[in-house]
């Protein structure tokens, strides 16, 4: 798709530019160590954030356009330099929303495509939020008559799910900025891989301020790993610290409720440069992704969900995830946390359990809460904004579509305000 420029004889000016560029690269050998003032952190309290939940419900219920977002999951966000916010979603429903009552008298907003066929479901979308904090526009591919995913499906089938995103210089040291969006590339699958077999991690580049998709770059290829459950997808969280962006990821073993967390790091401004990625191997950073070792290994009560989030709270690092231990159902009900004084660990926890509210349903056993994601740009009065996704767990023999489309609250993000405090024994 993109062709490299022809090789030219290096000039003295070129050498000077190259030397200057190398000055933007931090040392590849240094790893951040714990600061002496670092103490443990835990979730101290939380409350429902009704404003953001209502803003997305209001936007989703608006039928001004029928090719825009009416529900989705995989909620991530990034604040743009002009004050807008780009929200990224994985599987996304479009089409028309109807006022209650539903076809069978239910008291919920419900979704159709207006012709009797199933509503449109696309593998990803993006929603632009205005400076005033209201969702106002959906970014999709295709046309208004036939909208497609914003990040196109891979050739030959499969899907791309957007995860964490960062605004960074187009190249290190440049004044012009772009948005880099990390993507999970999944191949068509069956059985435990019904939602797609992990293939690798990509990075999309979006222009600013227009948010046009400029290109896609594969950064971590995992197809050589025979066991799909051991393939690591990176990007569930991306945290800037000093001259580095630390990119967290995880595997997804189908036989275990707990995944292991992995860590890569990239010099700031080089997320789309495959050769700049380095992976934590348990002792240091190296080029080969296949030698990466977990920074938090799943087992017993420990482990992470397939999607988790990481934030800084002063010198401490805090990882928030679904609780994969306990009674076996907590992984789709409750949230817990870990802390560390360095991104590579050691990680301490899990600490506590938060059970976020779910919308009322005829049978609450099948309403899942999952994918907690922090949105640090919206921190207010010491309260971290945390989203989580809602879905319908399919009972045996019951298709999920009628239930999700019959009550649109069952496939929309909800929000909490979370406060962190010292982890006192």
mmCIF file of C-alpha atoms in Angstrom:
data_model
loop_
_atom_site.group_PDB
_atom_site.id
_atom_site.type_symbol
_atom_site.label_atom_id
_atom_site.label_comp_id
_atom_site.label_asym_id
_atom_site.label_seq_id
_atom_site.Cartn_x
_atom_site.Cartn_y
_atom_site.Cartn_z
ATOM 1 C CA UNK A 1 0.000 0.000 0.000
ATOM 2 C CA UNK A 2 2.813 2.390 0.957
ATOM 3 C CA UNK A 3 6.098 2.452 -0.897
ATOM 4 C CA UNK A 4 9.376 3.581 0.645
ATOM 5 C CA UNK A 5 11.161 6.500 -1.009
ATOM 6 C CA UNK A 6 14.198 5.649 -3.133
ATOM 7 C CA UNK A 7 17.532 5.326 -1.331
ATOM 8 C CA UNK A 8 19.711 8.386 -1.806
ATOM 9 C CA UNK A 9 23.335 9.114 -0.988
ATOM 10 C CA UNK A 10 23.616 10.297 2.623
ATOM 11 C CA UNK A 11 24.636 13.923 2.916
ATOM 12 C CA UNK A 12 26.339 15.698 5.790
ATOM 13 C CA UNK A 13 23.017 17.405 6.559
ATOM 14 C CA UNK A 14 21.330 14.017 6.626
ATOM 15 C CA UNK A 15 23.874 12.691 9.097
ATOM 16 C CA UNK A 16 23.307 15.706 11.326
ATOM 17 C CA UNK A 17 19.549 15.132 11.255
ATOM 18 C CA UNK A 18 20.033 11.456 12.061
ATOM 19 C CA UNK A 19 22.293 12.292 14.988
ATOM 20 C CA UNK A 20 19.767 14.800 16.291
ATOM 21 C CA UNK A 21 17.003 12.244 15.958
ATOM 22 C CA UNK A 22 18.938 9.729 18.036
ATOM 23 C CA UNK A 23 18.900 12.238 20.851
ATOM 24 C CA UNK A 24 15.164 11.621 21.204
ATOM 25 C CA UNK A 25 15.678 7.932 21.957
ATOM 26 C CA UNK A 26 15.947 7.066 25.668
ATOM 27 C CA UNK A 27 18.448 4.436 26.742
ATOM 28 C CA UNK A 28 17.256 0.968 25.752
ATOM 29 C CA UNK A 29 18.817 -0.613 28.846
ATOM 30 C CA UNK A 30 17.285 1.398 31.654
ATOM 31 C CA UNK A 31 14.163 0.173 33.438
ATOM 32 C CA UNK A 32 12.231 2.397 35.841
ATOM 33 C CA UNK A 33 12.843 1.366 39.408
ATOM 34 C CA UNK A 34 10.633 1.960 42.443
ATOM 35 C CA UNK A 35 10.784 5.456 43.892
ATOM 36 C CA UNK A 36 11.380 5.749 47.631
ATOM 37 C CA UNK A 37 8.100 7.619 48.100
ATOM 38 C CA UNK A 38 6.035 4.906 46.382
ATOM 39 C CA UNK A 39 3.351 3.297 48.536
ATOM 40 C CA UNK A 40 0.599 0.834 47.759
ATOM 41 C CA UNK A 41 -2.729 1.984 46.350
ATOM 42 C CA UNK A 42 -6.223 0.530 46.383
ATOM 43 C CA UNK A 43 -9.762 1.482 45.388
ATOM 44 C CA UNK A 44 -11.070 3.307 48.461
ATOM 45 C CA UNK A 45 -14.551 4.287 47.274
ATOM 46 C CA UNK A 46 -16.680 4.656 44.186
ATOM 47 C CA UNK A 47 -19.945 6.123 42.994
ATOM 48 C CA UNK A 48 -21.975 5.916 39.793
ATOM 49 C CA UNK A 49 -21.233 8.638 37.241
ATOM 50 C CA UNK A 50 -24.693 9.241 35.801
ATOM 51 C CA UNK A 51 -23.663 12.092 33.521
ATOM 52 C CA UNK A 52 -21.456 10.110 31.144
ATOM 53 C CA UNK A 53 -23.801 7.124 31.179
ATOM 54 C CA UNK A 54 -26.702 9.413 30.273
ATOM 55 C CA UNK A 55 -24.704 11.304 27.612
ATOM 56 C CA UNK A 56 -24.021 8.120 25.662
ATOM 57 C CA UNK A 57 -27.602 6.906 26.143
ATOM 58 C CA UNK A 58 -28.911 10.235 24.822
ATOM 59 C CA UNK A 59 -26.586 10.144 21.832
ATOM 60 C CA UNK A 60 -27.382 6.503 21.081
ATOM 61 C CA UNK A 61 -31.137 7.134 21.205
ATOM 62 C CA UNK A 62 -30.971 10.090 18.798
ATOM 63 C CA UNK A 63 -32.305 9.093 15.367
ATOM 64 C CA UNK A 64 -31.048 12.201 13.555
ATOM 65 C CA UNK A 65 -28.747 9.828 11.667
ATOM 66 C CA UNK A 66 -29.192 6.082 11.225
ATOM 67 C CA UNK A 67 -25.569 5.283 10.354
ATOM 68 C CA UNK A 68 -24.161 6.237 13.736
ATOM 69 C CA UNK A 69 -23.491 4.621 17.110
ATOM 70 C CA UNK A 70 -26.406 3.175 19.094
ATOM 71 C CA UNK A 71 -24.388 0.802 21.301
ATOM 72 C CA UNK A 72 -21.037 -0.911 21.616
ATOM 73 C CA UNK A 73 -18.338 -2.271 23.890
ATOM 74 C CA UNK A 74 -14.544 -2.128 24.218
ATOM 75 C CA UNK A 75 -14.720 1.480 25.455
ATOM 76 C CA UNK A 76 -11.447 3.480 25.256
ATOM 77 C CA UNK A 77 -10.790 7.218 24.950
ATOM 78 C CA UNK A 78 -8.053 9.725 24.164
ATOM 79 C CA UNK A 79 -8.147 13.499 24.666
ATOM 80 C CA UNK A 80 -7.230 15.440 21.521
ATOM 81 C CA UNK A 81 -5.071 18.589 21.504
ATOM 82 C CA UNK A 82 -8.046 20.867 20.676
ATOM 83 C CA UNK A 83 -10.076 19.659 23.684
ATOM 84 C CA UNK A 84 -12.268 17.138 21.904
ATOM 85 C CA UNK A 85 -12.202 13.469 22.939
ATOM 86 C CA UNK A 86 -12.058 10.463 20.637
ATOM 87 C CA UNK A 87 -13.943 7.461 22.013
ATOM 88 C CA UNK A 88 -13.131 4.075 20.485
ATOM 89 C CA UNK A 89 -15.483 1.106 20.435
ATOM 90 C CA UNK A 90 -15.154 -2.501 19.342
ATOM 91 C CA UNK A 91 -18.321 -4.235 18.083
ATOM 92 C CA UNK A 92 -20.827 -1.456 17.374
ATOM 93 C CA UNK A 93 -24.560 -1.404 16.645
ATOM 94 C CA UNK A 94 -26.013 1.224 14.292
ATOM 95 C CA UNK A 95 -29.604 1.759 13.001
ATOM 96 C CA UNK A 96 -32.831 3.052 14.539
ATOM 97 C CA UNK A 97 -33.814 3.301 18.221
ATOM 98 C CA UNK A 98 -37.478 3.181 19.237
ATOM 99 C CA UNK A 99 -39.179 4.554 22.331
ATOM 100 C CA UNK A 100 -40.729 2.091 24.788
ATOM 101 C CA UNK A 101 -42.819 0.038 24.966
ATOM 102 C CA UNK A 102 -41.115 -2.683 22.948
ATOM 103 C CA UNK A 103 -42.772 -5.199 20.617
ATOM 104 C CA UNK A 104 -43.889 -7.288 23.580
ATOM 105 C CA UNK A 105 -44.680 -4.422 25.941
ATOM 106 C CA UNK A 106 -41.215 -4.095 27.501
ATOM 107 C CA UNK A 107 -40.369 -0.748 29.057
ATOM 108 C CA UNK A 108 -37.045 -0.290 27.249
ATOM 109 C CA UNK A 109 -35.699 1.584 24.269
ATOM 110 C CA UNK A 110 -35.187 -0.953 21.508
ATOM 111 C CA UNK A 111 -33.348 -1.213 18.198
ATOM 112 C CA UNK A 112 -34.274 -2.207 14.619
ATOM 113 C CA UNK A 113 -32.941 -1.401 11.171
ATOM 114 C CA UNK A 114 -36.346 -0.177 10.015
ATOM 115 C CA UNK A 115 -36.890 -2.952 7.433
ATOM 116 C CA UNK A 116 -37.369 -5.979 9.655
ATOM 117 C CA UNK A 117 -33.838 -7.291 9.139
ATOM 118 C CA UNK A 118 -31.258 -7.518 11.934
ATOM 119 C CA UNK A 119 -29.696 -4.183 12.956
ATOM 120 C CA UNK A 120 -26.261 -3.370 11.582
ATOM 121 C CA UNK A 121 -23.354 -4.662 13.682
ATOM 122 C CA UNK A 122 -19.883 -3.473 12.696
ATOM 123 C CA UNK A 123 -16.561 -4.550 14.193
ATOM 124 C CA UNK A 124 -15.522 -1.088 15.353
ATOM 125 C CA UNK A 125 -16.352 2.604 15.348
ATOM 126 C CA UNK A 126 -15.190 5.891 16.870
ATOM 127 C CA UNK A 127 -17.278 8.630 18.453
ATOM 128 C CA UNK A 128 -16.091 12.230 18.623
ATOM 129 C CA UNK A 129 -17.021 14.104 21.798
ATOM 130 C CA UNK A 130 -17.135 17.904 21.657
ATOM 131 C CA UNK A 131 -15.146 20.209 23.918
ATOM 132 C CA UNK A 132 -18.326 20.645 25.968
ATOM 133 C CA UNK A 133 -18.352 16.924 26.714
ATOM 134 C CA UNK A 134 -21.204 15.701 24.509
ATOM 135 C CA UNK A 135 -20.877 12.886 21.944
ATOM 136 C CA UNK A 136 -21.618 14.462 18.559
ATOM 137 C CA UNK A 137 -20.340 12.405 15.624
ATOM 138 C CA UNK A 138 -19.632 8.766 14.734
ATOM 139 C CA UNK A 139 -16.716 7.764 12.516
ATOM 140 C CA UNK A 140 -17.341 4.688 10.386
ATOM 141 C CA UNK A 141 -16.079 3.389 7.064
ATOM 142 C CA UNK A 142 -18.046 2.818 3.889
ATOM 143 C CA UNK A 143 -20.926 5.175 3.075
ATOM 144 C CA UNK A 144 -23.990 6.479 4.854
ATOM 145 C CA UNK A 145 -26.077 3.962 2.903
ATOM 146 C CA UNK A 146 -23.682 1.090 3.659
ATOM 147 C CA UNK A 147 -21.523 1.987 6.680
ATOM 148 C CA UNK A 148 -18.605 -0.254 7.542
ATOM 149 C CA UNK A 149 -16.024 -0.418 10.347
ATOM 150 C CA UNK A 150 -13.875 2.682 10.762
ATOM 151 C CA UNK A 151 -10.762 0.478 10.868
ATOM 152 C CA UNK A 152 -11.417 -1.856 7.908
ATOM 153 C CA UNK A 153 -11.627 -5.600 8.414
ATOM 154 C CA UNK A 154 -8.399 -7.412 7.454
ATOM 155 C CA UNK A 155 -8.140 -8.830 3.931
ATOM 156 C CA UNK A 156 -9.376 -12.416 3.870
ATOM 157 C CA UNK A 157 -11.671 -12.016 6.868
ATOM 158 C CA UNK A 158 -11.409 -11.324 10.548
ATOM 159 C CA UNK A 159 -11.725 -8.095 12.476
ATOM 160 C CA UNK A 160 -9.878 -5.216 14.059
ATOM 161 C CA UNK A 161 -10.763 -4.058 17.560
ATOM 162 C CA UNK A 162 -9.348 -0.679 18.687
ATOM 163 C CA UNK A 163 -7.923 -0.515 22.176
ATOM 164 C CA UNK A 164 -5.687 2.158 23.755
ATOM 165 C CA UNK A 165 -4.740 5.327 21.874
ATOM 166 C CA UNK A 166 -2.203 8.105 22.344
ATOM 167 C CA UNK A 167 -1.550 11.507 20.806
ATOM 168 C CA UNK A 168 2.130 11.745 19.923
ATOM 169 C CA UNK A 169 4.481 13.566 17.522
ATOM 170 C CA UNK A 170 4.313 12.295 13.962
ATOM 171 C CA UNK A 171 8.039 11.597 14.393
ATOM 172 C CA UNK A 172 10.104 12.203 17.550
ATOM 173 C CA UNK A 173 10.806 15.889 17.957
ATOM 174 C CA UNK A 174 8.238 17.037 15.393
ATOM 175 C CA UNK A 175 5.712 19.740 16.237
ATOM 176 C CA UNK A 176 2.965 18.086 14.198
ATOM 177 C CA UNK A 177 0.933 15.475 16.079
ATOM 178 C CA UNK A 178 -1.165 12.466 15.136
ATOM 179 C CA UNK A 179 -3.319 9.945 16.967
ATOM 180 C CA UNK A 180 -1.919 6.418 17.232
ATOM 181 C CA UNK A 181 -4.564 3.765 17.889
ATOM 182 C CA UNK A 182 -3.554 0.264 18.929
ATOM 183 C CA UNK A 183 -5.611 -2.454 17.250
ATOM 184 C CA UNK A 184 -6.153 -6.140 17.949
ATOM 185 C CA UNK A 185 -6.191 -8.135 14.729
ATOM 186 C CA UNK A 186 -8.231 -11.338 14.997
ATOM 187 C CA UNK A 187 -8.783 -14.035 12.388
ATOM 188 C CA UNK A 188 -12.122 -15.852 11.940
ATOM 189 C CA UNK A 189 -12.432 -18.617 14.512
ATOM 190 C CA UNK A 190 -14.718 -21.240 16.000
ATOM 191 C CA UNK A 191 -15.214 -22.854 19.394
ATOM 192 C CA UNK A 192 -13.348 -20.879 22.079
ATOM 193 C CA UNK A 193 -12.323 -18.413 19.344
ATOM 194 C CA UNK A 194 -15.862 -17.594 18.252
ATOM 195 C CA UNK A 195 -14.978 -13.902 18.673
ATOM 196 C CA UNK A 196 -11.821 -14.233 16.610
ATOM 197 C CA UNK A 197 -8.485 -16.014 16.930
ATOM 198 C CA UNK A 198 -5.678 -13.657 18.063
ATOM 199 C CA UNK A 199 -3.379 -12.727 15.192
ATOM 200 C CA UNK A 200 -1.372 -9.728 16.354
ATOM 201 C CA UNK A 201 -1.208 -6.052 17.290
ATOM 202 C CA UNK A 202 -1.343 -3.181 14.807
ATOM 203 C CA UNK A 203 -1.135 0.594 15.079
ATOM 204 C CA UNK A 204 -3.363 2.948 13.098
ATOM 205 C CA UNK A 205 -2.345 6.553 12.427
ATOM 206 C CA UNK A 206 -5.085 9.216 12.361
ATOM 207 C CA UNK A 207 -4.539 12.768 11.160
ATOM 208 C CA UNK A 208 -5.189 15.804 13.325
ATOM 209 C CA UNK A 209 -7.505 17.583 13.481
ATOM 210 C CA UNK A 210 -9.419 15.723 10.755
ATOM 211 C CA UNK A 211 -9.098 12.181 12.202
ATOM 212 C CA UNK A 212 -8.609 10.632 8.775
ATOM 213 C CA UNK A 213 -7.147 7.131 8.729
ATOM 214 C CA UNK A 214 -3.687 7.529 7.187
ATOM 215 C CA UNK A 215 -2.386 3.983 7.485
ATOM 216 C CA UNK A 216 -2.049 0.729 9.438
ATOM 217 C CA UNK A 217 1.203 -0.837 10.640
ATOM 218 C CA UNK A 218 1.684 -4.292 12.114
ATOM 219 C CA UNK A 219 3.842 -4.002 15.227
ATOM 220 C CA UNK A 220 3.583 -7.418 16.953
ATOM 221 C CA UNK A 221 2.935 -10.527 14.837
ATOM 222 C CA UNK A 222 1.841 -13.554 16.883
ATOM 223 C CA UNK A 223 0.879 -15.980 14.122
ATOM 224 C CA UNK A 224 4.066 -18.030 14.643
ATOM 225 C CA UNK A 225 2.837 -18.992 18.142
ATOM 226 C CA UNK A 226 1.050 -22.297 17.573
ATOM 227 C CA UNK A 227 -1.282 -22.149 20.567
ATOM 228 C CA UNK A 228 -3.703 -19.219 20.088
ATOM 229 C CA UNK A 229 -4.241 -19.101 23.850
ATOM 230 C CA UNK A 230 -0.594 -18.097 24.311
ATOM 231 C CA UNK A 231 -0.628 -15.300 21.758
ATOM 232 C CA UNK A 232 -0.275 -11.891 23.385
ATOM 233 C CA UNK A 233 -2.252 -8.898 22.134
ATOM 234 C CA UNK A 234 -0.875 -5.543 23.281
ATOM 235 C CA UNK A 235 -2.734 -2.305 23.864
ATOM 236 C CA UNK A 236 -5.325 -2.842 26.564
ATOM 237 C CA UNK A 237 -3.518 0.070 28.270
ATOM 238 C CA UNK A 238 -0.826 2.517 27.141
ATOM 239 C CA UNK A 239 0.788 4.800 29.749
ATOM 240 C CA UNK A 240 3.365 7.522 29.098
ATOM 241 C CA UNK A 241 6.243 7.766 31.580
ATOM 242 C CA UNK A 242 9.283 9.876 30.815
ATOM 243 C CA UNK A 243 10.465 9.212 27.281
ATOM 244 C CA UNK A 244 8.550 5.943 26.959
ATOM 245 C CA UNK A 245 5.065 4.681 26.257
ATOM 246 C CA UNK A 246 4.443 1.497 28.252
ATOM 247 C CA UNK A 247 2.015 -0.798 26.445
ATOM 248 C CA UNK A 248 0.283 -3.516 28.451
ATOM 249 C CA UNK A 249 -1.273 -6.616 26.941
ATOM 250 C CA UNK A 250 -2.396 -10.113 27.779
ATOM 251 C CA UNK A 251 -2.855 -13.651 26.550
ATOM 252 C CA UNK A 252 -6.261 -15.335 26.465
ATOM 253 C CA UNK A 253 -6.146 -19.011 27.454
ATOM 254 C CA UNK A 254 -9.607 -20.494 26.794
ATOM 255 C CA UNK A 255 -9.301 -23.053 29.608
ATOM 256 C CA UNK A 256 -8.692 -20.462 32.346
ATOM 257 C CA UNK A 257 -10.712 -17.469 33.565
ATOM 258 C CA UNK A 258 -7.457 -15.584 34.225
ATOM 259 C CA UNK A 259 -5.064 -14.153 31.665
ATOM 260 C CA UNK A 260 -1.461 -13.128 32.291
ATOM 261 C CA UNK A 261 -0.374 -9.513 31.788
ATOM 262 C CA UNK A 262 2.600 -8.654 29.561
ATOM 263 C CA UNK A 263 4.476 -5.409 28.960
ATOM 264 C CA UNK A 264 6.185 -3.681 26.060
ATOM 265 C CA UNK A 265 7.610 -0.210 25.786
ATOM 266 C CA UNK A 266 8.213 2.139 22.882
ATOM 267 C CA UNK A 267 10.042 5.495 22.710
ATOM 268 C CA UNK A 268 7.548 8.341 22.651
ATOM 269 C CA UNK A 269 6.588 9.130 19.075
ATOM 270 C CA UNK A 270 7.408 5.665 17.721
ATOM 271 C CA UNK A 271 4.322 3.550 18.435
ATOM 272 C CA UNK A 272 3.943 2.862 14.712
ATOM 273 C CA UNK A 273 7.628 1.885 14.324
ATOM 274 C CA UNK A 274 7.791 -1.901 14.662
ATOM 275 C CA UNK A 275 11.564 -1.886 15.179
ATOM 276 C CA UNK A 276 11.314 0.377 18.225
ATOM 277 C CA UNK A 277 9.205 -1.983 20.331
ATOM 278 C CA UNK A 278 10.909 -3.732 23.269
ATOM 279 C CA UNK A 279 9.414 -6.485 25.434
ATOM 280 C CA UNK A 280 9.944 -7.305 29.109
ATOM 281 C CA UNK A 281 11.487 -10.780 29.430
ATOM 282 C CA UNK A 282 11.600 -10.953 33.234
ATOM 283 C CA UNK A 283 15.012 -9.341 33.555
ATOM 284 C CA UNK A 284 15.269 -6.659 30.879
ATOM 285 C CA UNK A 285 13.990 -5.328 27.565
ATOM 286 C CA UNK A 286 14.592 -7.073 24.287
ATOM 287 C CA UNK A 287 13.493 -7.011 20.661
ATOM 288 C CA UNK A 288 11.893 -10.456 20.328
ATOM 289 C CA UNK A 289 8.230 -10.562 21.326
ATOM 290 C CA UNK A 290 8.419 -14.353 21.619
ATOM 291 C CA UNK A 291 10.689 -14.041 24.648
ATOM 292 C CA UNK A 292 8.319 -11.826 26.620
ATOM 293 C CA UNK A 293 7.416 -13.059 30.085
ATOM 294 C CA UNK A 294 4.395 -12.068 32.188
ATOM 295 C CA UNK A 295 4.635 -9.173 34.588
ATOM 296 C CA UNK A 296 1.553 -10.544 36.362
ATOM 297 C CA UNK A 297 0.959 -14.241 35.920
ATOM 298 C CA UNK A 298 -2.537 -15.701 36.077
ATOM 299 C CA UNK A 299 -3.133 -18.511 38.573
ATOM 300 C CA UNK A 300 -5.206 -19.066 41.688
ATOM 301 C CA UNK A 301 -6.801 -15.779 42.665
ATOM 302 C CA UNK A 302 -4.300 -13.780 40.623
ATOM 303 C CA UNK A 303 -4.578 -12.767 37.020
ATOM 304 C CA UNK A 304 -6.238 -10.250 34.742
ATOM 305 C CA UNK A 305 -9.246 -10.249 32.483
ATOM 306 C CA UNK A 306 -8.714 -10.222 28.746
ATOM 307 C CA UNK A 307 -9.046 -6.419 28.931
ATOM 308 C CA UNK A 308 -7.774 -4.318 31.847
ATOM 309 C CA UNK A 309 -6.540 -0.783 32.488
ATOM 310 C CA UNK A 310 -3.447 0.785 34.084
ATOM 311 C CA UNK A 311 -3.064 4.316 35.489
ATOM 312 C CA UNK A 312 -0.493 6.291 37.463
ATOM 313 C CA UNK A 313 -1.367 7.599 40.917
ATOM 314 C CA UNK A 314 1.644 9.629 41.944
ATOM 315 C CA UNK A 315 4.674 7.314 41.871
ATOM 316 C CA UNK A 316 2.499 4.196 42.042
ATOM 317 C CA UNK A 317 1.104 2.209 39.120
ATOM 318 C CA UNK A 318 -2.438 0.865 39.544
ATOM 319 C CA UNK A 319 -3.919 -1.959 37.453
ATOM 320 C CA UNK A 320 -7.707 -2.351 37.475
ATOM 321 C CA UNK A 321 -9.263 -5.529 36.093
ATOM 322 C CA UNK A 322 -12.187 -7.879 36.399
ATOM 323 C CA UNK A 323 -11.759 -10.151 39.423
ATOM 324 C CA UNK A 324 -10.810 -13.502 37.889
ATOM 325 C CA UNK A 325 -10.688 -15.385 41.194
ATOM 326 C CA UNK A 326 -13.235 -16.268 43.814
ATOM 327 C CA UNK A 327 -16.424 -18.106 42.935
ATOM 328 C CA UNK A 328 -15.794 -18.462 39.201
ATOM 329 C CA UNK A 329 -18.443 -15.907 38.169
ATOM 330 C CA UNK A 330 -16.690 -12.788 39.511
ATOM 331 C CA UNK A 331 -14.863 -12.304 36.195
ATOM 332 C CA UNK A 332 -18.096 -10.947 34.699
ATOM 333 C CA UNK A 333 -19.432 -9.256 37.819
ATOM 334 C CA UNK A 334 -16.737 -7.661 40.014
ATOM 335 C CA UNK A 335 -13.670 -5.424 39.644
ATOM 336 C CA UNK A 336 -10.441 -5.595 41.636
ATOM 337 C CA UNK A 337 -7.039 -3.884 41.564
ATOM 338 C CA UNK A 338 -3.273 -4.409 41.864
ATOM 339 C CA UNK A 339 -0.476 -1.919 42.505
ATOM 340 C CA UNK A 340 3.218 -1.676 41.765
ATOM 341 C CA UNK A 341 6.053 0.826 42.018
ATOM 342 C CA UNK A 342 7.230 0.081 38.457
ATOM 343 C CA UNK A 343 5.368 -1.004 35.316
ATOM 344 C CA UNK A 344 7.211 -4.330 35.170
ATOM 345 C CA UNK A 345 6.262 -5.082 38.780
ATOM 346 C CA UNK A 346 6.262 -6.757 41.148
ATOM 347 C CA UNK A 347 2.486 -6.331 41.201
ATOM 348 C CA UNK A 348 0.749 -6.675 44.565
ATOM 349 C CA UNK A 349 -2.827 -7.853 44.937
ATOM 350 C CA UNK A 350 -5.582 -8.417 44.200
ATOM 351 C CA UNK A 351 -7.010 -5.895 46.652
ATOM 352 C CA UNK A 352 -10.723 -5.507 47.308
ATOM 353 C CA UNK A 353 -13.736 -6.099 45.143
ATOM 354 C CA UNK A 354 -16.039 -3.560 43.497
ATOM 355 C CA UNK A 355 -19.340 -4.779 42.059
ATOM 356 C CA UNK A 356 -20.577 -2.138 39.606
ATOM 357 C CA UNK A 357 -24.312 -1.664 39.107
ATOM 358 C CA UNK A 358 -25.956 -3.326 36.135
ATOM 359 C CA UNK A 359 -29.172 -2.294 34.408
ATOM 360 C CA UNK A 360 -32.279 -4.141 35.581
ATOM 361 C CA UNK A 361 -33.294 -7.125 33.478
ATOM 362 C CA UNK A 362 -35.831 -9.919 33.608
ATOM 363 C CA UNK A 363 -33.082 -12.343 34.612
ATOM 364 C CA UNK A 364 -30.020 -10.572 36.127
ATOM 365 C CA UNK A 365 -28.023 -13.825 36.084
ATOM 366 C CA UNK A 366 -27.305 -13.181 32.422
ATOM 367 C CA UNK A 367 -26.277 -9.498 32.623
ATOM 368 C CA UNK A 368 -22.470 -9.233 32.441
ATOM 369 C CA UNK A 369 -20.244 -6.315 33.442
ATOM 370 C CA UNK A 370 -16.717 -6.382 32.013
ATOM 371 C CA UNK A 371 -13.785 -4.457 30.485
ATOM 372 C CA UNK A 372 -13.081 -1.724 33.078
ATOM 373 C CA UNK A 373 -11.226 1.151 31.420
ATOM 374 C CA UNK A 374 -9.849 4.325 32.988
ATOM 375 C CA UNK A 375 -10.266 7.708 31.313
ATOM 376 C CA UNK A 376 -7.699 9.927 33.111
ATOM 377 C CA UNK A 377 -8.546 13.016 31.040
ATOM 378 C CA UNK A 378 -11.868 13.156 32.893
ATOM 379 C CA UNK A 379 -10.466 12.994 36.427
ATOM 380 C CA UNK A 380 -12.370 15.483 38.609
ATOM 381 C CA UNK A 381 -12.047 16.272 42.315
ATOM 382 C CA UNK A 382 -9.723 13.300 42.741
ATOM 383 C CA UNK A 383 -12.199 10.885 41.168
ATOM 384 C CA UNK A 384 -10.963 8.761 38.276
ATOM 385 C CA UNK A 385 -13.553 8.139 35.560
ATOM 386 C CA UNK A 386 -13.872 4.399 34.944
ATOM 387 C CA UNK A 387 -16.092 2.860 32.270
ATOM 388 C CA UNK A 388 -17.304 -0.702 32.083
ATOM 389 C CA UNK A 389 -19.258 -2.517 29.417
ATOM 390 C CA UNK A 390 -22.582 -4.336 29.715
ATOM 391 C CA UNK A 391 -23.628 -7.415 27.763
ATOM 392 C CA UNK A 392 -26.099 -10.275 27.814
ATOM 393 C CA UNK A 393 -24.738 -13.729 28.612
ATOM 394 C CA UNK A 394 -26.548 -16.129 26.353
ATOM 395 C CA UNK A 395 -28.542 -18.809 28.211
ATOM 396 C CA UNK A 396 -28.448 -22.216 26.532
ATOM 397 C CA UNK A 397 -30.497 -22.230 23.341
ATOM 398 C CA UNK A 398 -31.350 -18.518 23.403
ATOM 399 C CA UNK A 399 -29.947 -16.196 20.678
ATOM 400 C CA UNK A 400 -28.481 -12.954 22.133
ATOM 401 C CA UNK A 401 -29.676 -10.580 19.396
ATOM 402 C CA UNK A 402 -33.337 -10.220 20.386
ATOM 403 C CA UNK A 403 -32.420 -9.544 24.001
ATOM 404 C CA UNK A 404 -29.654 -6.975 23.262
ATOM 405 C CA UNK A 405 -31.707 -5.209 20.603
ATOM 406 C CA UNK A 406 -34.852 -5.391 22.721
ATOM 407 C CA UNK A 407 -33.119 -3.465 25.541
ATOM 408 C CA UNK A 408 -30.330 -1.211 24.277
ATOM 409 C CA UNK A 409 -28.969 -0.631 27.805
ATOM 410 C CA UNK A 410 -27.615 -4.183 27.637
ATOM 411 C CA UNK A 411 -24.912 -3.155 25.160
ATOM 412 C CA UNK A 412 -23.761 0.283 26.226
ATOM 413 C CA UNK A 413 -20.981 1.566 28.507
ATOM 414 C CA UNK A 414 -21.672 2.718 32.029
ATOM 415 C CA UNK A 415 -19.430 4.884 34.197
ATOM 416 C CA UNK A 416 -18.109 5.160 37.751
ATOM 417 C CA UNK A 417 -16.085 7.667 39.758
ATOM 418 C CA UNK A 418 -13.344 5.777 41.560
ATOM 419 C CA UNK A 419 -11.141 7.162 44.322
ATOM 420 C CA UNK A 420 -7.790 5.616 45.172
ATOM 421 C CA UNK A 421 -6.146 5.684 48.591
ATOM 422 C CA UNK A 422 -3.043 4.253 50.298
ATOM 423 C CA UNK A 423 -3.198 0.496 50.726
ATOM 424 C CA UNK A 424 -3.006 0.244 54.493
ATOM 425 C CA UNK A 425 -2.564 -3.342 55.833
#
